[in-house]
GROMACS .gro file of C-alpha atoms in nm:
model
  336
    1MET     CA    1   6.205  -5.753  -2.401
    2GLU     CA    2   5.939  -6.013  -2.487
    3ALA     CA    3   5.969  -6.375  -2.602
    4ARG     CA    4   5.799  -6.546  -2.894
    5SER     CA    5   5.668  -6.908  -2.831
    6VAL     CA    6   5.836  -7.158  -3.074
    7ASP     CA    7   5.830  -7.556  -3.087
    8ALA     CA    8   6.199  -7.609  -3.093
    9ILE     CA    9   6.533  -7.481  -2.973
   10PRO     CA   10   6.699  -7.262  -3.252
   11ARG     CA   11   7.042  -7.367  -3.334
   12GLY     CA   12   7.329  -7.135  -3.454
   13PRO     CA   13   7.616  -6.919  -3.316
   14GLU     CA   14   7.405  -6.620  -3.272
   15TRP     CA   15   7.205  -6.774  -2.990
   16GLN     CA   16   7.259  -6.786  -2.616
   17TYR     CA   17   7.041  -7.024  -2.408
   18GLU     CA   18   6.902  -6.972  -2.070
   19PRO     CA   19   6.672  -7.175  -1.825
   20LYS     CA   20   6.310  -7.023  -1.841
   21TRP     CA   21   6.219  -6.945  -1.490
   22ASP     CA   22   5.868  -6.963  -1.333
   23GLY     CA   23   5.828  -6.641  -1.162
   24PHE     CA   24   5.769  -6.267  -1.193
   25ARG     CA   25   5.961  -6.105  -1.456
   26CYS     CA   26   6.121  -5.772  -1.310
   27LEU     CA   27   6.335  -5.478  -1.389
   28LEU     CA   28   6.535  -5.381  -1.084
   29LYS     CA   29   6.639  -5.016  -1.080
   30ARG     CA   30   6.861  -4.849  -0.831
   31ASP     CA   31   6.948  -4.478  -0.826
   32GLY     CA   32   7.110  -4.404  -0.490
   33ALA     CA   33   6.867  -4.483  -0.212
   34SER     CA   34   6.581  -4.507  -0.464
   35ILE     CA   35   6.486  -4.873  -0.546
   36VAL     CA   36   6.224  -4.961  -0.788
   37LEU     CA   37   6.091  -5.309  -0.888
   38GLN     CA   38   5.895  -5.284  -1.209
   39SER     CA   39   5.686  -5.584  -1.354
   40LYS     CA   40   5.685  -5.654  -1.724
   41ALA     CA   41   5.340  -5.483  -1.753
   42GLY     CA   42   5.508  -5.168  -1.615
   43GLU     CA   43   5.336  -5.207  -1.289
   44ASP     CA   44   5.539  -5.106  -0.949
   45LEU     CA   45   5.612  -5.424  -0.749
   46THR     CA   46   5.832  -5.261  -0.499
   47ARG     CA   47   5.593  -5.259  -0.201
   48TYR     CA   48   5.534  -5.632  -0.232
   49PHE     CA   49   5.893  -5.730  -0.182
   50PRO     CA   50   6.046  -5.522   0.094
   51GLU     CA   51   6.326  -5.784   0.154
   52LEU     CA   52   6.460  -5.728  -0.213
   53VAL     CA   53   6.469  -5.361  -0.162
   54GLU     CA   54   6.653  -5.399   0.167
   55ALA     CA   55   6.898  -5.651   0.008
   56THR     CA   56   6.946  -5.425  -0.281
   57LEU     CA   57   7.060  -5.144  -0.049
   58TRP     CA   58   7.328  -5.358   0.062
   59LEU     CA   59   7.490  -5.394  -0.287
   60LYS     CA   60   7.801  -5.182  -0.326
   61ALA     CA   61   7.689  -5.050  -0.662
   62THR     CA   62   7.446  -4.746  -0.624
   63GLU     CA   63   7.336  -4.698  -0.980
   64PHE     CA   64   7.210  -4.980  -1.219
   65THR     CA   65   6.923  -5.147  -1.393
   66LEU     CA   66   6.886  -5.533  -1.389
   67ASP     CA   67   6.652  -5.757  -1.561
   68GLY     CA   68   6.574  -6.081  -1.392
   69GLU     CA   69   6.305  -6.308  -1.238
   70ILE     CA   70   6.160  -6.285  -0.880
   71VAL     CA   71   6.102  -6.640  -0.750
   72VAL     CA   72   6.012  -6.795  -0.411
   73PRO     CA   73   6.215  -7.094  -0.291
   74GLN     CA   74   6.013  -7.376  -0.156
   75GLY     CA   75   6.196  -7.685  -0.063
   76LYS     CA   76   6.407  -7.794  -0.379
   77SER     CA   77   6.189  -7.591  -0.615
   78PHE     CA   78   6.023  -7.255  -0.652
   79SER     CA   79   5.663  -7.206  -0.574
   80PHE     CA   80   5.448  -6.983  -0.788
   81ASP     CA   81   5.153  -7.006  -0.547
   82ASP     CA   82   5.364  -6.856  -0.275
   83LEU     CA   83   5.476  -6.590  -0.529
   84LEU     CA   84   5.109  -6.505  -0.591
   85GLN     CA   85   5.044  -6.458  -0.223
   86ARG     CA   86   5.280  -6.152  -0.212
   87ILE     CA   87   5.060  -5.948  -0.429
   88HIS     CA   88   4.847  -5.846  -0.131
   89PRO     CA   89   4.690  -5.506  -0.049
   90ALA     CA   90   4.768  -5.531   0.332
   91ALA     CA   91   5.117  -5.408   0.408
   92SER     CA   92   5.128  -5.617   0.734
   93ARG     CA   93   5.048  -5.913   0.547
   94VAL     CA   94   5.321  -5.833   0.275
   95ALA     CA   95   5.580  -5.777   0.579
   96LYS     CA   96   5.479  -6.111   0.726
   97LEU     CA   97   5.537  -6.315   0.421
   98SER     CA   98   5.849  -6.134   0.331
   99LYS     CA   99   5.988  -6.300   0.641
  100GLN     CA  100   5.813  -6.635   0.605
  101THR     CA  101   5.871  -6.686   0.237
  102PRO     CA  102   6.154  -6.450   0.131
  103ALA     CA  103   6.208  -6.412  -0.244
  104LEU     CA  104   6.510  -6.422  -0.467
  105VAL     CA  105   6.607  -6.225  -0.778
  106LEU     CA  106   6.757  -6.459  -1.063
  107VAL     CA  107   6.938  -6.205  -1.271
  108PHE     CA  108   6.994  -6.253  -1.646
  109ASP     CA  109   7.067  -5.913  -1.791
  110LEU     CA  110   7.235  -5.575  -1.696
  111LEU     CA  111   7.096  -5.274  -1.893
  112ALA     CA  112   7.259  -5.001  -1.725
  113THR     CA  113   7.539  -4.902  -1.477
  114ALA     CA  114   7.691  -4.584  -1.341
  115LYS     CA  115   7.972  -4.606  -1.590
  116ASP     CA  116   7.752  -4.705  -1.897
  117ARG     CA  117   7.390  -4.591  -1.876
  118GLU     CA  118   7.327  -4.689  -2.236
  119LEU     CA  119   7.437  -5.064  -2.196
  120ALA     CA  120   7.093  -5.190  -2.323
  121ALA     CA  121   7.191  -5.036  -2.672
  122GLU     CA  122   7.489  -5.293  -2.674
  123PRO     CA  123   7.446  -5.646  -2.811
  124LEU     CA  124   7.377  -5.921  -2.553
  125ALA     CA  125   7.740  -6.075  -2.591
  126LYS     CA  126   7.878  -5.753  -2.449
  127ARG     CA  127   7.596  -5.710  -2.184
  128ARG     CA  128   7.623  -6.080  -2.061
  129ALA     CA  129   8.001  -6.019  -2.001
  130ALA     CA  130   7.926  -5.703  -1.808
  131LEU     CA  131   7.666  -5.886  -1.615
  132GLU     CA  132   7.915  -6.161  -1.501
  133ALA     CA  133   8.156  -5.909  -1.391
  134PHE     CA  134   7.889  -5.705  -1.208
  135ALA     CA  135   7.769  -6.040  -1.031
  136LYS     CA  136   8.113  -6.141  -0.937
  137ALA     CA  137   8.177  -5.811  -0.772
  138GLN     CA  138   7.823  -5.739  -0.626
  139PHE     CA  139   7.662  -6.071  -0.546
  140LYS     CA  140   7.898  -6.242  -0.328
  141GLY     CA  141   7.783  -6.262   0.024
  142HIS     CA  142   7.426  -6.158  -0.088
  143PRO     CA  143   7.242  -6.481  -0.148
  144THR     CA  144   6.920  -6.290  -0.243
  145PHE     CA  145   7.082  -6.226  -0.581
  146ARG     CA  146   7.181  -6.511  -0.817
  147LEU     CA  147   7.328  -6.514  -1.167
  148SER     CA  148   7.107  -6.709  -1.386
  149PRO     CA  149   7.314  -6.948  -1.601
  150ALA     CA  150   7.377  -6.904  -1.975
  151THR     CA  151   7.529  -7.117  -2.243
  152THR     CA  152   7.596  -7.113  -2.614
  153SER     CA  153   7.558  -7.504  -2.617
  154HIS     CA  154   7.268  -7.636  -2.803
  155ALA     CA  155   7.320  -7.984  -2.633
  156ALA     CA  156   7.309  -7.819  -2.280
  157ALA     CA  157   7.000  -7.624  -2.367
  158LYS     CA  158   6.827  -7.952  -2.475
  159THR     CA  159   6.927  -8.103  -2.151
  160TRP     CA  160   6.771  -7.809  -1.964
  161LEU     CA  161   6.451  -7.848  -2.153
  162ALA     CA  162   6.427  -8.215  -2.068
  163GLN     CA  163   6.480  -8.144  -1.710
  164ALA     CA  164   6.245  -7.860  -1.683
  165GLY     CA  165   6.012  -7.857  -1.369
  166GLY     CA  166   6.024  -7.729  -1.011
  167GLY     CA  167   6.044  -7.372  -1.114
  168SER     CA  168   6.185  -7.404  -1.466
  169ASP     CA  169   5.944  -7.468  -1.745
  170GLY     CA  170   6.162  -7.460  -2.045
  171VAL     CA  171   6.442  -7.275  -2.232
  172ILE     CA  172   6.485  -6.909  -2.340
  173ALA     CA  173   6.697  -6.845  -2.642
  174LYS     CA  174   6.830  -6.491  -2.710
  175ARG     CA  175   7.013  -6.350  -2.983
  176LEU     CA  176   7.375  -6.273  -2.881
  177ASP     CA  177   7.429  -5.999  -3.173
  178LEU     CA  178   7.120  -5.777  -3.075
  179PRO     CA  179   7.070  -5.492  -2.836
  180TYR     CA  180   6.814  -5.514  -2.579
  181GLN     CA  181   6.480  -5.555  -2.770
  182ALA     CA  182   6.221  -5.369  -2.545
  183GLY     CA  183   5.860  -5.406  -2.657
  184ASN     CA  184   5.903  -5.668  -2.923
  185ARG     CA  185   5.978  -6.037  -2.962
  186GLU     CA  186   6.241  -6.037  -3.227
  187GLY     CA  187   6.557  -6.107  -3.011
  188MET     CA  188   6.413  -6.384  -2.776
  189GLN     CA  189   6.216  -6.716  -2.820
  190LYS     CA  190   6.072  -6.944  -2.553
  191ILE     CA  191   6.048  -7.314  -2.568
  192LYS     CA  192   5.835  -7.498  -2.318
  193LYS     CA  193   5.757  -7.875  -2.274
  194PHE     CA  194   5.400  -7.766  -2.347
  195ARG     CA  195   5.250  -7.473  -2.550
  196SER     CA  196   5.109  -7.195  -2.349
  197ALA     CA  197   4.971  -6.840  -2.401
  198ASP     CA  198   4.866  -6.553  -2.179
  199CYS     CA  199   4.507  -6.453  -2.290
  200VAL     CA  200   4.259  -6.176  -2.168
  201ILE     CA  201   3.928  -6.301  -2.023
  202GLY     CA  202   3.689  -6.104  -2.253
  203GLY     CA  203   3.373  -6.268  -2.137
  204PHE     CA  204   3.216  -6.560  -1.998
  205ARG     CA  205   2.907  -6.820  -2.021
  206TYR     CA  206   2.714  -6.951  -1.724
  207ALA     CA  207   2.702  -7.311  -1.668
  208LYS     CA  208   2.372  -7.488  -1.743
  209ASN     CA  209   2.344  -7.624  -1.390
  210GLN     CA  210   2.350  -7.417  -1.067
  211LEU     CA  211   2.570  -7.462  -0.781
  212GLY     CA  212   2.430  -7.418  -0.435
  213GLY     CA  213   2.125  -7.266  -0.584
  214LYS     CA  214   2.319  -6.998  -0.790
  215GLN     CA  215   2.418  -6.942  -1.138
  216VAL     CA  216   2.793  -7.003  -1.178
  217VAL     CA  217   3.056  -6.974  -1.440
  218GLY     CA  218   3.085  -7.248  -1.701
  219SER     CA  219   3.350  -7.139  -1.934
  220LEU     CA  220   3.580  -6.854  -1.990
  221LEU     CA  221   3.625  -6.679  -2.318
  222LEU     CA  222   3.968  -6.615  -2.418
  223GLY     CA  223   4.089  -6.307  -2.624
  224LEU     CA  224   4.431  -6.178  -2.781
  225TYR     CA  225   4.489  -5.830  -2.934
  226ASP     CA  226   4.600  -5.770  -3.288
  227ASP     CA  227   4.816  -5.492  -3.413
  228ALA     CA  228   4.544  -5.268  -3.442
  229GLY     CA  229   4.448  -5.306  -3.064
  230LEU     CA  230   4.135  -5.514  -3.131
  231LEU     CA  231   4.059  -5.785  -2.885
  232HIS     CA  232   3.968  -6.107  -3.094
  233HIS     CA  233   3.787  -6.414  -2.920
  234VAL     CA  234   4.040  -6.704  -2.987
  235GLY     CA  235   3.880  -6.979  -2.786
  236PHE     CA  236   3.771  -7.097  -2.439
  237THR     CA  237   3.842  -7.280  -2.135
  238SER     CA  238   3.600  -7.469  -1.914
  239ALA     CA  239   3.862  -7.633  -1.691
  240ILE     CA  240   3.747  -7.466  -1.372
  241LYS     CA  241   3.757  -7.644  -1.050
  242ARG     CA  242   3.406  -7.674  -0.888
  243GLU     CA  243   3.528  -7.541  -0.550
  244GLN     CA  244   3.626  -7.216  -0.720
  245LYS     CA  245   3.335  -7.138  -0.930
  246LEU     CA  246   3.132  -6.944  -0.679
  247ALA     CA  247   3.423  -6.712  -0.591
  248LEU     CA  248   3.525  -6.680  -0.954
  249THR     CA  249   3.173  -6.598  -1.065
  250GLU     CA  250   3.150  -6.303  -0.812
  251LYS     CA  251   3.470  -6.171  -0.938
  252LEU     CA  252   3.352  -6.202  -1.306
  253GLU     CA  253   3.015  -6.045  -1.240
  254ALA     CA  254   3.181  -5.741  -1.093
  255LEU     CA  255   3.359  -5.683  -1.418
  256ILE     CA  256   3.076  -5.742  -1.666
  257GLY     CA  257   3.077  -5.445  -1.914
  258LYS     CA  258   3.062  -5.407  -2.284
  259PRO     CA  259   3.203  -5.443  -2.542
  260GLY     CA  260   3.415  -5.744  -2.408
  261PHE     CA  261   3.563  -5.833  -2.752
  262THR     CA  262   3.632  -5.547  -2.991
  263GLY     CA  263   3.732  -5.768  -3.293
  264ASN     CA  264   3.591  -6.124  -3.359
  265ALA     CA  265   3.340  -6.208  -3.100
  266PRO     CA  266   3.166  -6.542  -3.000
  267GLY     CA  267   2.846  -6.607  -3.183
  268GLY     CA  268   2.987  -6.445  -3.489
  269PRO     CA  269   2.894  -6.555  -3.842
  270SER     CA  270   2.971  -6.909  -3.887
  271ARG     CA  271   2.783  -7.230  -3.986
  272TRP     CA  272   2.843  -7.366  -3.642
  273SER     CA  273   2.681  -7.080  -3.463
  274THR     CA  274   2.396  -7.186  -3.230
  275GLU     CA  275   2.165  -6.984  -3.019
  276ARG     CA  276   2.369  -7.086  -2.700
  277SER     CA  277   2.683  -6.952  -2.867
  278ALA     CA  278   2.553  -6.590  -2.852
  279GLU     CA  279   2.466  -6.625  -2.485
  280TRP     CA  280   2.777  -6.495  -2.312
  281CYS     CA  281   2.863  -6.195  -2.069
  282PRO     CA  282   3.106  -5.938  -2.181
  283LEU     CA  283   3.384  -5.843  -1.937
  284LYS     CA  284   3.610  -5.546  -1.921
  285PRO     CA  285   3.945  -5.641  -2.013
  286LYS     CA  286   4.118  -5.678  -1.671
  287LEU     CA  287   4.191  -6.044  -1.614
  288VAL     CA  288   4.475  -6.245  -1.775
  289VAL     CA  289   4.525  -6.620  -1.746
  290GLU     CA  290   4.792  -6.856  -1.889
  291VAL     CA  291   4.632  -7.160  -2.088
  292CYS     CA  292   4.790  -7.470  -2.209
  293TYR     CA  293   4.679  -7.560  -2.565
  294ASP     CA  294   4.780  -7.812  -2.832
  295HIS     CA  295   4.698  -7.633  -3.155
  296PHE     CA  296   4.645  -7.297  -3.273
  297SER     CA  297   4.522  -7.216  -3.629
  298GLY     CA  298   4.289  -6.984  -3.807
  299ASP     CA  299   4.337  -6.758  -3.518
  300ARG     CA  300   4.181  -6.977  -3.279
  301PHE     CA  301   4.271  -7.268  -3.045
  302ARG     CA  302   4.130  -7.549  -3.217
  303HIS     CA  303   4.012  -7.744  -2.875
  304GLY     CA  304   3.947  -7.632  -2.528
  305THR     CA  305   4.240  -7.517  -2.330
  306THR     CA  306   4.350  -7.594  -1.968
  307ILE     CA  307   4.404  -7.318  -1.700
  308LEU     CA  308   4.781  -7.327  -1.602
  309ARG     CA  309   4.753  -7.006  -1.360
  310TRP     CA  310   4.635  -6.669  -1.336
  311ARG     CA  311   4.864  -6.367  -1.416
  312PRO     CA  312   4.802  -6.064  -1.204
  313ASP     CA  313   5.151  -5.960  -1.309
  314LYS     CA  314   5.068  -5.941  -1.678
  315ALA     CA  315   4.900  -5.649  -1.841
  316PRO     CA  316   4.600  -5.742  -2.065
  317ARG     CA  317   4.738  -5.536  -2.370
  318GLN     CA  318   5.044  -5.753  -2.351
  319CYS     CA  319   4.838  -6.042  -2.462
  320THR     CA  320   4.886  -6.025  -2.831
  321LEU     CA  321   4.844  -6.272  -3.129
  322ASP     CA  322   5.208  -6.251  -3.207
  323GLN     CA  323   5.313  -6.449  -2.908
  324LEU     CA  324   5.164  -6.751  -3.102
  325LYS     CA  325   5.334  -6.682  -3.429
  326GLN     CA  326   5.546  -6.983  -3.527
  327LYS     CA  327   5.745  -7.066  -3.846
  328ALA     CA  328   5.506  -7.261  -4.086
  329VAL     CA  329   5.591  -7.622  -4.166
  330ASP     CA  330   5.578  -7.744  -4.521
  331PRO     CA  331   5.319  -8.020  -4.510
  332MET     CA  332   5.459  -8.174  -4.818
  333LYS     CA  333   5.778  -8.227  -4.651
  334LEU     CA  334   5.605  -8.422  -4.377
  335LEU     CA  335   5.444  -8.632  -4.638
  336GLY     CA  336   5.787  -8.719  -4.771
   0.00000   0.00000   0.00000
């Protein structure tokens, strides 16, 4: 179930509001002794969080599917950096970190139980009631699992948005009257203190000046997929820290490969095109980055963007233009 980014918290009796957590979205499935943690991209996260597998086996229920967020507590907040460290190829490293920085699961939906394997087909109002009953019976004495709060109060949601930070970066609004909307953004909206988008790195440009006698990346070229599966160039970011450029350049050069962008590409027909605008290296669509932006129009970010974080948990094909669709504002009304 995906969320559409909007500017304001929707109002009405059909909406439920929840904090938007800054972690790894995860479906947790148990079937007897079999435990699977699945990312939003469909990747298997199970091996990276052995402490969650162990905690799940301690629950009384032996068949269920939960939707939630994996987070790593750090002091009075959640640390996304510590969470990223858990995605490591070495099992010994994962085992060590599972003890040093154990994760939690913040649960906000229940999609299946032994008694109701088709719970996902029910409206959220029924699923939420079932989840609260499940949490009351299962989570007591198991601090690894926490029930994520929910409210139908618009005022409370506004307070959550104002207080966002430390692991919560906004508010999620969900339709109470709809079944689980897997694979689309019709039943869920996200509201942040800032606008952000997950983008594919479709190419890059080298910086004019060398660093340590080597060519290094100067800017990343951002792409989003349309409904036809074409990757369109939508903007760039040059907000790359100096100390990260050498390592990032090596990572990018290993992924150089055509075509990069399959839709609109840098250096395409435009009266603003220059010789330099065509000098870019295409990349295989493997890397995803979340960027902060101030305005998106004409299928482009109107200004440069800021890198918020890398998203190894996100599949490139999930980075679509529809995440930026927002209700159009009537400019005449703004003019009074």
